[in-house]
PDB file of C-alpha atoms in Angstrom:
ATOM      1  CA  MET A  11       0.000   0.000   0.000  1.00 64.00           C
ATOM      2  CA  SER A  12       1.470   3.324  -1.055  1.00 78.00           C
ATOM      3  CA  PRO A  13       1.162   6.227   1.350  1.00 82.00           C
ATOM      4  CA  ASP A  14      -1.227   9.048   0.564  1.00 85.00           C
ATOM      5  CA  ALA A  15      -2.053  12.461   2.035  1.00 88.00           C
ATOM      6  CA  THR A  16      -4.615  10.935   4.443  1.00 87.00           C
ATOM      7  CA  LEU A  17      -2.040   8.529   5.863  1.00 84.00           C
ATOM      8  CA  CYS A  18       0.471  11.370   6.256  1.00 86.00           C
ATOM      9  CA  ALA A  19      -2.111  13.503   8.086  1.00 88.00           C
ATOM     10  CA  THR A  20      -3.061  10.566  10.339  1.00 85.00           C
ATOM     11  CA  LEU A  21       0.596   9.870  11.150  1.00 85.00           C
ATOM     12  CA  THR A  22       1.200  13.552  11.906  1.00 86.00           C
ATOM     13  CA  SER A  23      -1.780  13.601  14.267  1.00 87.00           C
ATOM     14  CA  ALA A  24      -0.651  10.354  15.948  1.00 84.00           C
ATOM     15  CA  LEU A  25       2.860  11.695  16.483  1.00 84.00           C
ATOM     16  CA  TYR A  26       1.471  14.887  18.035  1.00 84.00           C
ATOM     17  CA  SER A  27      -0.822  12.904  20.322  1.00 84.00           C
ATOM     18  CA  SER A  28       2.068  10.795  21.664  1.00 82.00           C
ATOM     19  CA  VAL A  29       2.908  13.716  23.985  1.00 83.00           C
ATOM     20  CA  SER A  30       0.800  16.052  26.088  1.00 86.00           C
ATOM     21  CA  GLU A  31      -0.692  19.256  24.724  1.00 89.00           C
ATOM     22  CA  GLU A  32       1.326  21.146  27.344  1.00 89.00           C
ATOM     23  CA  GLU A  33       4.581  19.701  25.962  1.00 85.00           C
ATOM     24  CA  VAL A  34       3.529  20.540  22.393  1.00 86.00           C
ATOM     25  CA  LEU A  35       2.951  24.174  23.350  1.00 88.00           C
ATOM     26  CA  HIS A  36       5.825  24.602  25.807  1.00 87.00           C
ATOM     27  CA  LEU A  37       8.481  23.041  23.543  1.00 84.00           C
ATOM     28  CA  GLU A  38       6.944  24.320  20.289  1.00 86.00           C
ATOM     29  CA  LEU A  39       6.724  20.828  18.813  1.00 86.00           C
ATOM     30  CA  MET A  40       6.352  20.734  15.019  1.00 89.00           C
ATOM     31  CA  VAL A  41       5.637  17.505  13.127  1.00 89.00           C
ATOM     32  CA  ASN A  42       5.440  17.155   9.366  1.00 89.00           C
ATOM     33  CA  ALA A  43       4.836  13.859   7.564  1.00 89.00           C
ATOM     34  CA  SER A  44       4.894  13.837   3.765  1.00 91.00           C
ATOM     35  CA  ILE A  45       5.416  11.405   0.921  1.00 91.00           C
ATOM     36  CA  SER A  46       9.118  11.187   0.127  1.00 88.00           C
ATOM     37  CA  PRO A  47      10.091  12.877  -3.153  1.00 90.00           C
ATOM     38  CA  ARG A  48      12.873  10.275  -3.537  1.00 89.00           C
ATOM     39  CA  ASP A  49      10.724   7.158  -2.930  1.00 87.00           C
ATOM     40  CA  SER A  50       6.930   7.384  -3.188  1.00 86.00           C
ATOM     41  CA  SER A  51       6.548   4.239  -1.056  1.00 85.00           C
ATOM     42  CA  CYS A  52       8.119   6.049   1.935  1.00 86.00           C
ATOM     43  CA  ILE A  53       7.004   8.824   4.240  1.00 87.00           C
ATOM     44  CA  GLU A  54       9.455  11.458   5.410  1.00 88.00           C
ATOM     45  CA  VAL A  55       8.852  12.704   8.934  1.00 87.00           C
ATOM     46  CA  ALA A  56      10.390  15.929  10.225  1.00 86.00           C
ATOM     47  CA  ILE A  57      10.024  16.618  13.937  1.00 86.00           C
ATOM     48  CA  ARG A  58      11.308  19.780  15.613  1.00 85.00           C
ATOM     49  CA  CYS A  59      11.082  21.268  19.091  1.00 84.00           C
ATOM     50  CA  LEU A  60      12.997  23.505  21.464  1.00 80.00           C
ATOM     51  CA  ALA A  61      15.962  21.757  23.083  1.00 72.00           C
ATOM     52  CA  VAL A  62      15.903  21.436  26.856  1.00 70.00           C
ATOM     53  CA  GLU A  63      17.894  19.657  29.571  1.00 65.00           C
ATOM     54  CA  GLY A  64      17.866  15.940  28.785  1.00 56.00           C
ATOM     55  CA  ASP A  65      18.045  16.502  25.037  1.00 60.00           C
ATOM     56  CA  GLY A  66      21.821  16.786  25.187  1.00 57.00           C
ATOM     57  CA  LEU A  67      21.998  20.333  26.507  1.00 60.00           C
ATOM     58  CA  GLY A  68      23.743  20.804  29.814  1.00 57.00           C
ATOM     59  CA  PRO A  69      25.298  17.886  31.727  1.00 56.00           C
ATOM     60  CA  HIS A  70      25.222  14.643  29.747  1.00 52.00           C
ATOM     61  CA  ASP A  71      24.390  12.231  32.542  1.00 55.00           C
ATOM     62  CA  LEU A  72      21.151  10.280  32.064  1.00 56.00           C
ATOM     63  CA  ASN A  73      20.149  12.062  28.864  1.00 61.00           C
ATOM     64  CA  ASP A  74      17.145  10.256  27.475  1.00 73.00           C
ATOM     65  CA  GLY A  75      16.806  12.110  24.191  1.00 78.00           C
ATOM     66  CA  GLY A  76      13.939  14.208  25.469  1.00 78.00           C
ATOM     67  CA  LEU A  77      10.683  14.841  23.683  1.00 79.00           C
ATOM     68  CA  LEU A  78      11.942  13.970  20.199  1.00 82.00           C
ATOM     69  CA  ALA A  79      13.199  10.556  21.293  1.00 84.00           C
ATOM     70  CA  ASN A  80       9.869   9.923  23.071  1.00 83.00           C
ATOM     71  CA  VAL A  81       7.849  10.717  19.959  1.00 84.00           C
ATOM     72  CA  VAL A  82       9.990   8.636  17.602  1.00 86.00           C
ATOM     73  CA  ALA A  83      10.251   5.725  20.081  1.00 87.00           C
ATOM     74  CA  ALA A  84       6.436   5.566  20.295  1.00 84.00           C
ATOM     75  CA  GLY A  85       6.337   5.240  16.504  1.00 83.00           C
ATOM     76  CA  ILE A  86       9.062   2.603  16.376  1.00 84.00           C
ATOM     77  CA  LYS A  87       7.397   0.565  19.152  1.00 85.00           C
ATOM     78  CA  GLY A  88       4.032   0.719  17.357  1.00 81.00           C
ATOM     79  CA  GLU A  89       2.363   2.550  20.213  1.00 81.00           C
ATOM     80  CA  LEU A  90       1.073   5.722  18.641  1.00 79.00           C
ATOM     81  CA  ALA A  91      -2.326   6.789  19.912  1.00 73.00           C
ATOM     82  CA  ARG A  92      -4.868   7.500  17.161  1.00 68.00           C
ATOM     83  CA  PHE A  93      -3.014   5.242  14.751  1.00 69.00           C
ATOM     84  CA  GLN A  94      -3.622   1.634  13.807  1.00 66.00           C
ATOM     85  CA  SER A  95      -2.507  -0.428  16.798  1.00 64.00           C
ATOM     86  CA  GLY A  96       0.715  -2.337  16.247  1.00 59.00           C
ATOM     87  CA  VAL A  97       1.727  -0.445  13.100  1.00 67.00           C
ATOM     88  CA  THR A  98       5.359   0.521  13.504  1.00 70.00           C
ATOM     89  CA  MET A  99       7.616   3.046  11.840  1.00 74.00           C
ATOM     90  CA  GLU A 100      10.636   1.581  10.118  1.00 76.00           C
ATOM     91  CA  ILE A 101      13.512   4.035  10.192  1.00 78.00           C
ATOM     92  CA  SER A 102      15.709   4.055   7.105  1.00 78.00           C
ATOM     93  CA  CYS A 103      17.544   7.271   7.941  1.00 78.00           C
ATOM     94  CA  LEU A 104      17.726   9.325  11.122  1.00 80.00           C
ATOM     95  CA  ASP A 105      19.271  12.759  11.449  1.00 80.00           C
ATOM     96  CA  ALA A 106      19.261  14.733  14.682  1.00 80.00           C
ATOM     97  CA  TRP A 107      20.650  18.263  14.636  1.00 80.00           C
ATOM     98  CA  TYR A 108      20.721  21.311  16.848  1.00 78.00           C
ATOM     99  CA  SER A 109      19.812  24.461  14.981  1.00 77.00           C
ATOM    100  CA  SER A 110      19.965  28.120  15.880  1.00 74.00           C
ATOM    101  CA  SER A 111      16.903  30.363  16.096  1.00 74.00           C
ATOM    102  CA  ASP A 112      17.398  31.331  12.436  1.00 78.00           C
ATOM    103  CA  GLY A 113      17.231  27.660  11.397  1.00 76.00           C
ATOM    104  CA  SER A 114      20.890  27.148  10.511  1.00 81.00           C
ATOM    105  CA  LEU A 115      22.372  23.830  11.621  1.00 81.00           C
ATOM    106  CA  GLU A 116      24.840  24.067  14.503  1.00 80.00           C
ATOM    107  CA  GLY A 117      25.858  20.450  15.026  1.00 81.00           C
ATOM    108  CA  PRO A 118      24.680  16.883  15.477  1.00 82.00           C
ATOM    109  CA  ALA A 119      22.357  16.154  18.406  1.00 78.00           C
ATOM    110  CA  THR A 120      23.907  12.797  19.231  1.00 80.00           C
ATOM    111  CA  TYR A 121      22.156  12.542  22.598  1.00 80.00           C
ATOM    112  CA  ILE A 122      18.769  12.434  20.899  1.00 81.00           C
ATOM    113  CA  ALA A 123      19.918   9.458  18.823  1.00 83.00           C
ATOM    114  CA  ARG A 124      21.453   7.817  21.921  1.00 84.00           C
ATOM    115  CA  GLY A 125      18.276   8.400  23.914  1.00 85.00           C
ATOM    116  CA  LEU A 126      16.225   6.875  21.117  1.00 87.00           C
ATOM    117  CA  CYS A 127      18.492   3.823  21.059  1.00 88.00           C
ATOM    118  CA  ARG A 128      18.157   3.463  24.850  1.00 88.00           C
ATOM    119  CA  LYS A 129      14.350   3.711  24.679  1.00 89.00           C
ATOM    120  CA  CYS A 130      14.075   1.155  21.886  1.00 90.00           C
ATOM    121  CA  CYS A 131      16.984  -1.270  22.320  1.00 92.00           C
ATOM    122  CA  ILE A 132      17.325  -1.774  26.082  1.00 92.00           C
ATOM    123  CA  PRO A 133      13.719  -2.895  26.674  1.00 94.00           C
ATOM    124  CA  GLU A 134      13.876  -5.225  23.653  1.00 94.00           C
ATOM    125  CA  ILE A 135      17.113  -6.824  24.888  1.00 95.00           C
ATOM    126  CA  PHE A 136      15.532  -7.456  28.301  1.00 95.00           C
ATOM    127  CA  LEU A 137      12.381  -8.895  26.720  1.00 96.00           C
ATOM    128  CA  ARG A 138      14.339 -11.274  24.463  1.00 96.00           C
ATOM    129  CA  TYR A 139      16.393 -12.401  27.476  1.00 95.00           C
ATOM    130  CA  MET A 140      13.159 -13.041  29.378  1.00 95.00           C
ATOM    131  CA  GLN A 141      11.784 -15.147  26.520  1.00 95.00           C
ATOM    132  CA  VAL A 142      14.945 -17.266  26.471  1.00 95.00           C
ATOM    133  CA  SER A 143      14.843 -17.559  30.257  1.00 94.00           C
ATOM    134  CA  VAL A 144      11.207 -18.760  30.161  1.00 95.00           C
ATOM    135  CA  SER A 145      12.011 -21.337  27.468  1.00 95.00           C
ATOM    136  CA  LEU A 146      14.967 -22.671  29.419  1.00 94.00           C
ATOM    137  CA  MET A 147      12.939 -22.867  32.638  1.00 94.00           C
ATOM    138  CA  GLU A 148      10.153 -24.679  30.768  1.00 94.00           C
ATOM    139  CA  SER A 149      12.685 -27.306  29.660  1.00 92.00           C
ATOM    140  CA  GLY A 150      13.964 -27.630  33.232  1.00 89.00           C
ATOM    141  CA  HIS A 151      17.235 -25.758  32.721  1.00 89.00           C
ATOM    142  CA  PRO A 152      16.973 -22.474  34.608  1.00 87.00           C
ATOM    143  CA  LEU A 153      19.149 -19.634  33.436  1.00 84.00           C
ATOM    144  CA  GLU A 154      21.458 -18.252  36.093  1.00 86.00           C
ATOM    145  CA  GLY A 155      20.908 -14.580  36.756  1.00 86.00           C
ATOM    146  CA  HIS A 156      17.196 -14.461  35.954  1.00 89.00           C
ATOM    147  CA  HIS A 157      16.187 -12.909  39.272  1.00 89.00           C
ATOM    148  CA  GLU A 158      19.097 -10.451  39.072  1.00 92.00           C
ATOM    149  CA  LEU A 159      17.758  -9.318  35.688  1.00 90.00           C
ATOM    150  CA  ILE A 160      14.390  -8.465  37.218  1.00 90.00           C
ATOM    151  CA  GLU A 161      16.159  -6.536  39.989  1.00 92.00           C
ATOM    152  CA  LEU A 162      18.229  -4.685  37.362  1.00 92.00           C
ATOM    153  CA  VAL A 163      15.125  -3.649  35.416  1.00 92.00           C
ATOM    154  CA  THR A 164      13.215  -2.494  38.494  1.00 91.00           C
ATOM    155  CA  SER A 165      16.107  -0.798  40.296  1.00 92.00           C
ATOM    156  CA  PRO A 166      15.726   2.991  40.623  1.00 91.00           C
ATOM    157  CA  GLU A 167      19.512   3.332  40.233  1.00 90.00           C
ATOM    158  CA  THR A 168      19.507   1.992  36.653  1.00 87.00           C
ATOM    159  CA  GLY A 169      16.496   3.966  35.462  1.00 84.00           C
ATOM    160  CA  PHE A 170      15.626   1.164  33.017  1.00 90.00           C
ATOM    161  CA  LEU A 171      11.994   0.819  34.056  1.00 90.00           C
ATOM    162  CA  HIS A 172      10.974   4.173  32.532  1.00 86.00           C
ATOM    163  CA  LEU A 173      12.347   3.043  29.147  1.00 89.00           C
ATOM    164  CA  PHE A 174       9.613   0.403  28.854  1.00 91.00           C
ATOM    165  CA  SER A 175       6.313   1.285  27.226  1.00 87.00           C
ATOM    166  CA  GLN A 176       3.066   0.086  28.786  1.00 86.00           C
ATOM    167  CA  HIS A 177       2.882  -2.774  26.282  1.00 88.00           C
ATOM    168  CA  GLN A 178       6.493  -3.800  26.972  1.00 92.00           C
ATOM    169  CA  LEU A 179       5.865  -3.785  30.736  1.00 93.00           C
ATOM    170  CA  GLN A 180       2.878  -6.067  30.208  1.00 94.00           C
ATOM    171  CA  GLU A 181       5.035  -8.428  28.143  1.00 95.00           C
ATOM    172  CA  LEU A 182       7.729  -8.387  30.838  1.00 95.00           C
ATOM    173  CA  LEU A 183       5.182  -9.216  33.552  1.00 95.00           C
ATOM    174  CA  LEU A 184       3.670 -12.025  31.483  1.00 96.00           C
ATOM    175  CA  CYS A 185       7.120 -13.532  30.931  1.00 96.00           C
ATOM    176  CA  GLU A 186       7.896 -13.298  34.650  1.00 95.00           C
ATOM    177  CA  ARG A 187       4.566 -14.928  35.486  1.00 96.00           C
ATOM    178  CA  GLU A 188       5.245 -17.760  33.046  1.00 96.00           C
ATOM    179  CA  TYR A 189       8.777 -18.185  34.403  1.00 95.00           C
ATOM    180  CA  THR A 190       7.483 -18.370  37.992  1.00 94.00           C
ATOM    181  CA  ILE A 191       4.870 -20.994  37.072  1.00 95.00           C
ATOM    182  CA  TYR A 192       7.519 -23.168  35.382  1.00 94.00           C
ATOM    183  CA  GLU A 193       9.874 -22.606  38.318  1.00 93.00           C
ATOM    184  CA  MET A 194       7.219 -23.724  40.816  1.00 93.00           C
ATOM    185  CA  ASN A 195       6.389 -26.785  38.702  1.00 93.00           C
ATOM    186  CA  HIS A 196      10.085 -27.666  38.440  1.00 89.00           C
ATOM    187  CA  GLU A 197      10.542 -27.343  42.231  1.00 89.00           C
ATOM    188  CA  GLU A 198       7.422 -29.445  42.850  1.00 89.00           C
ATOM    189  CA  LEU A 199       8.700 -32.221  40.570  1.00 86.00           C
ATOM    190  CA  SER A 200      12.148 -32.232  42.147  1.00 84.00           C
ATOM    191  CA  ASN A 201      10.628 -32.409  45.684  1.00 85.00           C
ATOM    192  CA  SER A 202       8.458 -35.426  44.865  1.00 78.00           C
TER     193      SER A 202
END
């Protein structure tokens, strides 16, 4: 299915609705989705907002990529409100730049890209590990370090928990439930 103007408008609206109205106004968020002039089967998305602490400005500890990373991560994870559930954005090219008030580019905004990678990759790595852990427990071969992984995810010191979307948290909890059931069954069999 080739994209059309309606799909672009729907995507634009969904990207806007992935953040609060207050954030849109306060950070002057601008979203534009249009059919790519280079490839009519692709949509180009341009997202701009004011840079704030956490976007790479100021101290660089615990930068999460800010508002832009949040918006793009929602699209990549397939969790855009007002958009077909489960439809994900596939990124073929990502540029993140700081620009001056006159619009001229000042330099790459690497912390936005890093924040986006943290929001998308870290939860997926944990979820894949959990799936492997459940499979191994089901076969009676528990994976060492499973409980430490749960502690790592939930620890306030790591800050990993806030990287998970609602859907990813549900998947994590379901995996942990399944693991615990298999663990209890395994213990019951070994005690009899």
